[in-house]
Short mmCIF file of C-alpha atoms in Angstrom, two decimals:
data_model
loop_
_atom_site.label_atom_id
_atom_site.label_comp_id
_atom_site.label_asym_id
_atom_site.label_seq_id
_atom_site.Cartn_x
_atom_site.Cartn_y
_atom_site.Cartn_z
CA GLN A 1 -11.60 -5.04 13.63
CA VAL A 2 -9.76 -2.50 11.78
CA GLN A 3 -11.67 -0.69 8.96
CA LEU A 4 -9.47 0.68 5.84
CA ASP A 5 -9.99 3.85 3.47
CA GLU A 6 -7.76 4.86 1.00
CA SER A 7 -7.63 8.19 -0.61
CA GLY A 8 -5.18 9.88 -3.10
CA GLY A 9 -5.68 8.47 -6.32
CA ARG A 10 -6.12 10.02 -9.53
CA LEU A 11 -4.90 10.85 -13.30
CA VAL A 12 -1.18 11.69 -13.36
CA GLN A 13 0.91 12.14 -16.32
CA VAL A 14 4.07 10.14 -16.67
CA GLY A 15 7.34 10.69 -14.31
CA GLY A 16 4.64 12.58 -11.83
CA SER A 17 4.61 12.09 -8.52
CA LEU A 18 1.27 10.96 -5.95
CA SER A 19 0.98 10.06 -2.42
CA LEU A 20 -1.68 7.50 -1.40
CA SER A 21 -3.25 7.54 2.11
CA CYS A 22 -4.77 4.67 4.09
CA VAL A 23 -6.42 5.69 7.46
CA GLY A 24 -7.73 3.25 9.27
CA SER A 25 -10.60 3.00 12.22
CA GLY A 26 -11.67 0.98 14.57
CA ARG A 27 -8.69 0.32 15.82
CA THR A 28 -4.87 1.84 15.92
CA LEU A 29 -2.95 0.52 12.97
CA SER A 30 0.42 1.00 15.04
CA THR A 31 -0.57 -2.95 15.89
CA TYR A 32 -0.82 -4.26 12.33
CA GLY A 33 1.52 -4.97 9.92
CA MET A 34 0.31 -2.66 6.78
CA GLY A 35 0.78 -3.54 2.98
CA TRP A 36 -0.34 -1.70 -0.72
CA PHE A 37 -1.29 -4.40 -3.33
CA ARG A 38 -2.20 -3.27 -6.71
CA GLN A 39 -4.92 -4.64 -9.48
CA ALA A 40 -4.77 -3.91 -13.26
CA PRO A 41 -7.91 -4.46 -15.38
CA GLY A 42 -7.37 -8.38 -16.45
CA LYS A 43 -4.47 -9.11 -13.96
CA ASP A 44 -3.87 -10.53 -10.70
CA ARG A 45 -3.68 -8.36 -7.65
CA GLU A 46 0.02 -7.97 -6.86
CA PHE A 47 1.99 -7.08 -4.09
CA VAL A 48 3.83 -3.32 -3.53
CA ALA A 49 5.12 -2.33 -0.49
CA ALA A 50 4.87 -3.55 3.30
CA ILE A 51 6.13 -2.40 6.40
CA ASN A 52 5.67 -3.65 9.62
CA TRP A 53 4.21 -2.24 13.31
CA SER A 54 7.98 -1.13 14.77
CA ASN A 55 8.61 0.60 11.44
CA ASP A 56 11.86 -0.84 11.12
CA ARG A 57 11.31 -3.20 8.14
CA THR A 58 9.81 -2.57 4.90
CA ARG A 59 9.55 -4.88 1.78
CA TYR A 60 9.23 -3.61 -2.04
CA SER A 61 8.34 -5.29 -4.90
CA ASP A 62 10.99 -5.19 -7.82
CA SER A 63 8.60 -2.93 -10.45
CA VAL A 64 8.58 -0.69 -7.47
CA LYS A 65 11.55 -0.38 -5.77
CA GLY A 66 13.31 2.40 -5.89
CA ARG A 67 10.25 5.06 -6.74
CA PHE A 68 8.15 4.15 -4.55
CA THR A 69 8.25 4.39 -0.44
CA ILE A 70 6.03 2.78 2.30
CA SER A 71 5.98 4.88 5.72
CA ARG A 72 3.66 5.65 8.81
CA ASP A 73 2.62 9.21 8.89
CA ASP A 74 0.79 8.67 12.88
CA LYS A 75 -0.40 5.84 14.42
CA ASN A 76 -3.85 5.65 12.11
CA THR A 77 -2.51 6.72 8.81
CA VAL A 78 0.11 4.92 6.24
CA VAL A 79 1.60 6.27 3.26
CA LEU A 80 2.51 5.13 -0.06
CA ARG A 81 4.60 7.68 -1.57
CA MET A 82 5.05 7.36 -5.21
CA ASN A 83 7.72 8.77 -7.68
CA ASN A 84 8.26 8.77 -11.01
CA LEU A 85 5.58 6.75 -11.93
CA LYS A 86 4.79 4.98 -15.32
CA PRO A 87 2.18 3.49 -17.11
CA GLU A 88 2.41 0.24 -16.01
CA ASP A 89 1.79 1.76 -12.25
CA THR A 90 -1.93 2.16 -13.81
CA ALA A 91 -4.16 0.16 -10.90
CA VAL A 92 -6.70 0.24 -8.33
CA TYR A 93 -4.56 0.37 -5.12
CA TYR A 94 -5.49 -1.20 -1.65
CA CYS A 95 -4.45 -0.94 1.93
CA ALA A 96 -4.37 -3.96 4.05
CA ALA A 97 -3.32 -4.73 7.71
CA LYS A 98 -2.25 -8.08 9.36
CA PHE A 99 -1.81 -9.24 12.68
CA LEU A 100 1.45 -10.59 12.46
CA ASN A 101 4.85 -7.79 12.48
CA GLN A 102 6.63 -9.44 9.96
CA PRO A 103 5.69 -7.67 6.60
CA SER A 104 4.60 -9.76 3.89
CA GLU A 105 4.02 -10.23 -0.04
CA ALA A 106 1.62 -12.54 0.38
CA ALA A 107 -2.22 -11.29 -0.37
CA SER A 108 -3.41 -14.42 2.06
CA ALA A 109 -1.37 -12.95 5.07
CA TYR A 110 -3.64 -9.83 5.63
CA GLU A 111 -7.06 -9.76 7.36
CA PHE A 112 -8.09 -6.74 6.43
CA TRP A 113 -8.45 -4.76 2.96
CA GLY A 114 -9.93 -1.66 2.19
CA GLN A 115 -12.33 -0.45 -1.31
CA GLY A 116 -9.23 0.34 -3.47
CA THR A 117 -8.34 4.14 -4.59
CA GLN A 118 -7.23 4.70 -8.89
CA VAL A 119 -4.26 5.56 -10.15
CA THR A 120 -3.94 6.29 -14.03
CA VAL A 121 -0.58 7.26 -14.93
CA SER A 122 -1.38 9.09 -18.78
CA SER A 123 1.61 9.02 -21.15
#
């Protein structure tokens, strides 16, 4: 079983950049497909980005494509780099891990979740 710990969330201005980190413990993250999701107040949790084991396949939601990048910095860290942030990016961001290799947009595909980190984009 793996434990996930997100960090990096903070208040940032519109157009700014931010990097979120997800650090795994218990087991290496290199054997899990990884994803980032977010949940804004009053809204459902939504998919943001995903990456497979071998780092050769990624997937992004249309709302973040071209602005966000998911990557693995090392075997226990997955990073979400966010550029040109918009007020609608304000949410709690969650890191998630799944056993299967395919990157997935479905939250139900992920077995393990972190506690989340708050990102607030101010205009």
